[in-house]
Tab-separated table of C-alpha atoms and ligand atoms in Angstrom:
chain	number	residue	atom	x	y	z
A	149	MET	CA	-93.272	-70.560	-53.745
A	150	ARG	CA	-90.036	-68.750	-53.284
A	151	LYS	CA	-90.655	-66.927	-56.727
A	152	PHE	CA	-94.312	-66.304	-55.496
A	153	ARG	CA	-92.837	-64.656	-52.296
A	154	LEU	CA	-90.509	-62.522	-54.380
A	155	LEU	CA	-93.310	-61.155	-56.309
A	156	ILE	CA	-95.469	-60.496	-53.404
A	157	ALA	CA	-92.929	-58.411	-51.650
A	158	PRO	CA	-92.594	-55.727	-54.160
A	159	THR	CA	-96.328	-55.798	-54.899
A	160	LEU	CA	-96.912	-54.983	-51.017
A	161	VAL	CA	-94.240	-52.424	-51.281
A	162	SER	CA	-95.702	-50.756	-54.304
A	163	ILE	CA	-99.366	-50.655	-52.759
A	164	ILE	CA	-97.963	-49.145	-49.498
A	165	GLY	CA	-95.996	-46.693	-51.501
A	166	LEU	CA	-99.012	-45.864	-53.709
A	167	SER	CA	-101.109	-45.599	-50.434
A	168	LEU	CA	-98.570	-43.266	-49.000
A	169	LEU	CA	-98.364	-41.262	-52.248
A	170	LEU	CA	-102.152	-40.709	-52.345
A	171	ALA	CA	-102.244	-39.958	-48.745
A	172	GLY	CA	-99.612	-37.239	-49.461
A	173	THR	CA	-101.617	-35.973	-52.335
A	174	ALA	CA	-104.705	-35.679	-50.362
A	175	TRP	CA	-102.837	-33.877	-47.557
A	176	ALA	CA	-101.316	-31.665	-49.967
A	177	ASP	CA	-104.539	-30.631	-51.482
A	178	LEU	CA	-106.057	-29.821	-48.040
A	179	PRO	CA	-106.440	-26.194	-47.706
A	180	SER	CA	-104.132	-24.578	-45.079
A	181	SER	CA	-103.748	-21.948	-42.556
A	182	THR	CA	-102.899	-18.465	-42.464
A	183	PRO	CA	-101.336	-17.595	-45.967
A	184	ALA	CA	-97.771	-16.389	-46.619
A	185	ALA	CA	-97.436	-12.784	-47.951
A	186	GLY	CA	-98.810	-12.709	-51.439
A	187	GLU	CA	-100.497	-15.791	-51.449
A	188	THR	CA	-104.176	-16.513	-51.068
A	189	PRO	CA	-105.598	-18.474	-48.111
A	190	GLY	CA	-106.312	-21.915	-48.959
A	191	ARG	CA	-103.911	-24.157	-50.434
A	192	LEU	CA	-100.580	-23.618	-48.765
A	193	ALA	CA	-98.244	-24.746	-46.014
A	194	ALA	CA	-99.432	-26.872	-43.126
A	195	PRO	CA	-101.571	-25.597	-40.515
A	196	MET	CA	-99.598	-23.574	-38.001
A	197	VAL	CA	-100.470	-24.024	-34.394
A	198	ALA	CA	-98.084	-22.907	-31.849
A	199	ALA	CA	-96.809	-25.313	-29.140
A	200	ASP	CA	-98.720	-23.484	-26.530
A	201	GLY	CA	-101.900	-24.349	-28.427
A	202	THR	CA	-102.527	-20.832	-29.563
A	203	TYR	CA	-103.707	-20.135	-33.170
A	204	PRO	CA	-101.872	-17.836	-35.523
A	205	PRO	CA	-102.891	-14.341	-36.132
A	206	VAL	CA	-105.527	-13.775	-38.709
A	207	THR	CA	-103.913	-12.096	-41.729
A	208	PRO	CA	-105.869	-11.908	-44.973
A	209	THR	CA	-104.109	-11.417	-48.370
A	210	PRO	CA	-102.247	-8.247	-48.340
A	211	THR	CA	-103.694	-5.330	-50.208
A	212	PRO	CA	-102.696	-1.762	-50.576
A	213	THR	CA	-104.790	-1.036	-47.313
A	214	PRO	CA	-104.088	-3.628	-44.717
A	215	THR	CA	-106.952	-4.981	-42.854
A	216	PRO	CA	-106.680	-4.751	-39.144
A	217	THR	CA	-106.188	-8.061	-37.321
A	218	PRO	CA	-109.039	-8.789	-34.921
A	219	THR	CA	-108.374	-8.950	-31.172
A	220	PRO	CA	-108.142	-12.778	-30.941
A	221	PRO	CA	-110.468	-14.285	-28.173
A	222	VAL	CA	-108.828	-16.336	-25.484
A	223	GLY	CA	-108.330	-19.923	-26.695
A	224	PRO	CA	-108.743	-21.418	-30.079
A	225	VAL	CA	-110.931	-19.824	-32.644
A	226	LEU	CA	-112.848	-20.969	-35.735
A	227	TYR	CA	-113.947	-18.361	-38.585
A	228	LEU	CA	-117.220	-19.698	-39.885
A	229	THR	CA	-118.277	-18.050	-43.123
A	230	PHE	CA	-121.564	-18.543	-45.071
A	231	ASP	CA	-121.688	-17.715	-48.807
A	232	ASP	CA	-124.442	-16.880	-51.397
A	233	GLY	CA	-127.011	-15.173	-49.179
A	234	PRO	CA	-128.886	-13.345	-47.912
A	235	ASN	CA	-131.627	-15.703	-48.177
A	236	PRO	CA	-134.982	-15.151	-46.547
A	237	THR	CA	-135.535	-18.702	-45.504
A	238	TRP	CA	-132.134	-19.949	-44.329
A	239	THR	CA	-130.247	-17.025	-43.273
A	240	PRO	CA	-132.745	-16.323	-40.308
A	241	ARG	CA	-132.402	-19.811	-39.325
A	242	ILE	CA	-128.658	-19.935	-39.321
A	243	LEU	CA	-128.426	-16.800	-37.494
A	244	GLU	CA	-130.726	-18.280	-34.961
A	245	VAL	CA	-128.525	-21.282	-34.226
A	246	LEU	CA	-125.340	-19.226	-34.344
A	247	GLY	CA	-126.992	-16.777	-31.723
A	248	ARG	CA	-127.785	-19.831	-29.392
A	249	TYR	CA	-124.107	-20.617	-29.177
A	250	ASN	CA	-122.792	-17.070	-29.039
A	251	ALA	CA	-121.165	-17.570	-32.370
A	252	ARG	CA	-119.953	-14.715	-34.584
A	253	ALA	CA	-119.618	-15.486	-38.293
A	254	THR	CA	-118.855	-13.790	-41.611
A	255	PHE	CA	-121.389	-13.621	-44.610
A	256	PHE	CA	-120.111	-13.484	-48.177
A	257	LEU	CA	-123.219	-11.926	-49.905
A	258	ILE	CA	-124.279	-11.791	-53.455
A	259	GLY	CA	-125.160	-8.125	-54.344
A	260	SER	CA	-128.509	-8.957	-56.025
A	261	ASN	CA	-129.586	-10.900	-52.942
A	262	ILE	CA	-128.765	-7.816	-50.927
A	263	ASP	CA	-130.873	-5.796	-53.208
A	264	ALA	CA	-133.664	-8.523	-52.852
A	265	TYR	CA	-133.642	-9.117	-49.059
A	266	PRO	CA	-132.082	-5.941	-47.423
A	267	SER	CA	-133.646	-6.565	-44.090
A	268	VAL	CA	-132.079	-9.917	-43.876
A	269	VAL	CA	-128.761	-8.256	-44.215
A	270	ALA	CA	-129.695	-5.558	-41.508
A	271	GLU	CA	-130.518	-8.337	-39.305
A	272	THR	CA	-127.311	-10.175	-39.948
A	273	LEU	CA	-125.414	-7.049	-38.829
A	274	ALA	CA	-127.542	-6.270	-35.733
A	275	ARG	CA	-126.627	-9.718	-34.347
A	276	GLY	CA	-123.020	-8.917	-34.572
A	277	HIS	CA	-121.895	-10.804	-37.611
A	278	SER	CA	-119.396	-9.612	-40.399
A	279	ILE	CA	-120.195	-9.027	-44.067
A	280	GLY	CA	-118.047	-9.794	-47.206
A	281	LEU	CA	-118.771	-9.209	-50.761
A	282	HIS	CA	-119.255	-12.234	-53.036
A	283	SER	CA	-119.854	-10.231	-56.325
A	284	TYR	CA	-123.025	-9.019	-57.429
A	285	THR	CA	-124.355	-11.821	-60.033
A	286	HIS	CA	-122.276	-14.873	-58.758
A	287	THR	CA	-120.536	-15.248	-61.935
A	288	ASP	CA	-117.041	-16.715	-62.319
A	289	LEU	CA	-114.969	-13.511	-62.325
A	290	THR	CA	-112.193	-15.104	-64.164
A	291	ARG	CA	-114.220	-15.006	-67.327
A	292	LEU	CA	-114.559	-11.186	-67.055
A	293	THR	CA	-112.470	-8.140	-68.225
A	294	ARG	CA	-110.896	-6.112	-65.746
A	295	ALA	CA	-113.791	-3.567	-66.025
A	296	GLY	CA	-116.244	-6.528	-65.481
A	297	VAL	CA	-114.829	-7.534	-62.266
A	298	ASN	CA	-114.764	-3.995	-61.248
A	299	SER	CA	-118.349	-3.598	-61.983
A	300	GLU	CA	-119.222	-6.883	-60.167
A	301	LEU	CA	-117.478	-5.663	-56.918
A	302	ALA	CA	-118.679	-2.024	-57.232
A	303	ARG	CA	-122.428	-3.163	-57.584
A	304	ALA	CA	-122.205	-5.394	-54.566
A	305	GLU	CA	-120.610	-2.536	-52.553
A	306	ALA	CA	-123.409	-0.149	-53.696
A	307	ALA	CA	-125.956	-2.661	-52.737
A	308	LEU	CA	-124.496	-3.127	-49.245
A	309	ALA	CA	-124.213	0.584	-48.924
A	310	ARG	CA	-128.020	0.908	-49.852
A	311	ALA	CA	-129.032	-1.718	-47.547
A	312	THR	CA	-127.041	-0.967	-44.522
A	313	GLY	CA	-125.042	2.223	-45.060
A	314	ARG	CA	-121.962	-0.087	-44.419
A	315	THR	CA	-118.581	-0.727	-46.354
A	316	SER	CA	-117.092	-4.211	-46.435
A	317	THR	CA	-113.391	-4.638	-46.595
A	318	CYS	CA	-113.540	-8.311	-47.602
A	319	ALA	CA	-114.102	-10.137	-50.849
A	320	ARG	CA	-114.325	-13.929	-51.813
A	321	PRO	CA	-114.618	-14.566	-55.457
A	322	PRO	CA	-117.379	-16.933	-56.419
A	323	TYR	CA	-116.213	-20.666	-56.733
A	324	GLY	CA	-112.830	-19.364	-55.300
A	325	SER	CA	-112.139	-18.618	-58.928
A	326	VAL	CA	-109.083	-16.353	-59.024
A	327	ASN	CA	-106.644	-15.130	-61.691
A	328	SER	CA	-104.070	-12.142	-61.663
A	329	THR	CA	-106.828	-9.675	-62.826
A	330	VAL	CA	-109.465	-10.602	-60.100
A	331	ARG	CA	-106.566	-10.472	-57.593
A	332	ASP	CA	-105.571	-6.991	-58.968
A	333	VAL	CA	-108.979	-5.511	-59.072
A	334	ILE	CA	-109.808	-6.667	-55.423
A	335	ALA	CA	-106.570	-5.170	-54.245
A	336	SER	CA	-106.868	-2.060	-56.054
A	337	ARG	CA	-110.571	-1.600	-54.430
A	338	GLY	CA	-108.802	-1.974	-51.181
A	339	LEU	CA	-110.439	-5.284	-50.278
A	340	ALA	CA	-108.822	-8.338	-48.608
A	341	MET	CA	-109.486	-11.398	-50.385
A	342	TRP	CA	-110.715	-14.274	-48.148
A	343	LEU	CA	-110.808	-17.898	-49.583
A	344	TRP	CA	-111.119	-20.819	-46.991
A	345	ASN	CA	-109.151	-23.499	-45.251
A	346	VAL	CA	-111.891	-26.216	-44.544
A	347	ASP	CA	-114.595	-26.917	-47.208
A	348	PRO	CA	-117.118	-29.608	-46.157
A	349	ARG	CA	-118.831	-29.089	-49.530
A	350	ASP	CA	-122.185	-28.241	-47.869
A	351	TRP	CA	-123.524	-26.813	-51.084
A	352	ALA	CA	-123.467	-30.415	-52.527
A	353	ARG	CA	-125.867	-31.586	-49.864
A	354	PRO	CA	-123.522	-34.721	-48.911
A	355	GLY	CA	-125.499	-35.505	-45.973
A	356	VAL	CA	-125.276	-34.096	-42.404
A	357	SER	CA	-122.898	-36.679	-41.132
A	358	ALA	CA	-120.461	-35.981	-44.059
A	359	ILE	CA	-120.527	-32.234	-43.258
A	360	VAL	CA	-120.081	-32.909	-39.549
A	361	ALA	CA	-117.241	-35.354	-40.446
A	362	ASN	CA	-115.243	-33.085	-42.702
A	363	VAL	CA	-115.351	-30.226	-40.272
A	364	ARG	CA	-114.344	-32.528	-37.462
A	365	SER	CA	-111.462	-33.904	-39.334
A	366	TYR	CA	-109.996	-30.807	-40.859
A	367	ALA	CA	-110.883	-27.890	-38.728
A	368	TYR	CA	-108.074	-26.403	-36.502
A	369	PRO	CA	-107.420	-23.229	-34.444
A	370	GLY	CA	-107.742	-20.302	-36.656
A	371	ALA	CA	-109.236	-21.999	-39.698
A	372	VAL	CA	-111.705	-20.277	-41.995
A	373	VAL	CA	-114.665	-22.750	-42.654
A	374	LEU	CA	-116.850	-22.486	-45.632
A	375	PHE	CA	-120.533	-22.912	-45.410
A	376	HIS	CA	-123.499	-21.644	-47.496
A	377	ASP	CA	-126.599	-19.968	-46.395
A	378	GLY	CA	-128.036	-19.551	-49.866
A	379	GLY	CA	-128.124	-21.256	-53.135
A	380	GLY	CA	-130.778	-24.013	-52.395
A	381	ASP	CA	-132.013	-26.000	-49.318
A	382	ARG	CA	-129.657	-25.521	-46.500
A	383	SER	CA	-131.367	-27.918	-44.070
A	384	GLN	CA	-128.099	-30.139	-44.002
A	385	THR	CA	-125.873	-27.130	-43.239
A	386	LEU	CA	-128.395	-26.094	-40.474
A	387	ALA	CA	-128.423	-29.639	-38.807
A	388	ALA	CA	-124.644	-29.855	-38.984
A	389	LEU	CA	-124.255	-26.649	-37.337
A	390	GLU	CA	-126.596	-27.856	-34.577
A	391	ILE	CA	-123.741	-30.639	-33.997
A	392	LEU	CA	-120.728	-28.791	-34.697
A	393	LEU	CA	-121.211	-25.516	-32.646
A	394	PRO	CA	-121.733	-27.314	-29.271
A	395	GLU	CA	-119.019	-29.920	-30.076
A	396	PHE	CA	-116.448	-27.322	-30.853
A	397	ALA	CA	-117.691	-24.873	-27.980
A	398	ALA	CA	-117.006	-27.975	-25.727
A	399	ARG	CA	-113.552	-28.345	-27.075
A	400	GLY	CA	-112.898	-24.718	-25.901
A	401	TYR	CA	-113.417	-22.937	-29.276
A	402	ALA	CA	-114.855	-19.558	-29.954
A	403	PHE	CA	-116.508	-18.503	-33.118
A	404	ALA	CA	-115.417	-15.208	-34.333
A	405	ALA	CA	-116.114	-12.943	-37.336
A	406	LEU	CA	-113.538	-11.852	-39.910
A	407	PRO	CA	-112.678	-8.343	-39.728
A	408	CYS	CA	-114.489	-7.131	-42.800
A	409	LEU	CA	-116.562	-4.077	-41.899
A	410	ALA	CA	-115.035	-0.637	-42.098
A	411	PRO	CA	-115.755	1.665	-39.073
B	516	LIG	ZN1	-120.955	-18.578	-53.850
């Protein structure tokens, strides 16, 4: 019996230790808050919320032409972002629910979709939302040459200009896939790169409750949250927004757009 106890004690210690290690790993893998200089938003230090409950200033990845920080609303804010649109079915429905809660968001658009559905982009702008670039063909930019990355961004910029006459100062590489070339080209075009801090994986359609639970658990004041309005059936995303928007609004949150549109 004594021997048995002696065995159990270290086993328990190991299990607890392993659990802590796994918990630590999971936490370390979580996206974070505002990036430090030279780093991408997404996978850094712990969220920073001041003792008085205010959120940190929004600072995109530094580029040669710094993007002005937005005037923050009073109280905590979430930056909701939607990738892979515009989509003629889902974008208008997402715009409608955002409008109902006076939420502003940022749409990272695929250039070829802009060319296909320019009126959806115009409507997005008319409703006060911000626009970022998400390449022209939604390819993994790290597989391209420098010229190829430049082309993907230039074509997306041209599509946005054709559709709206506007210029975006923000880029988000498809899949969040980044290397030094991608980083360099984005910076050299005067674009700020925005990844995200919270990813509920809505693109994989994990179920409305899973999307809601993820955002509920990981969102914090100042976080950039990743959703999708294109790339397939987005009914789960829409249903999750119907739950999350009133819930976070009741907690005092505002929903603001990133500063992506050149004047
Ligand atoms: Zn995408």
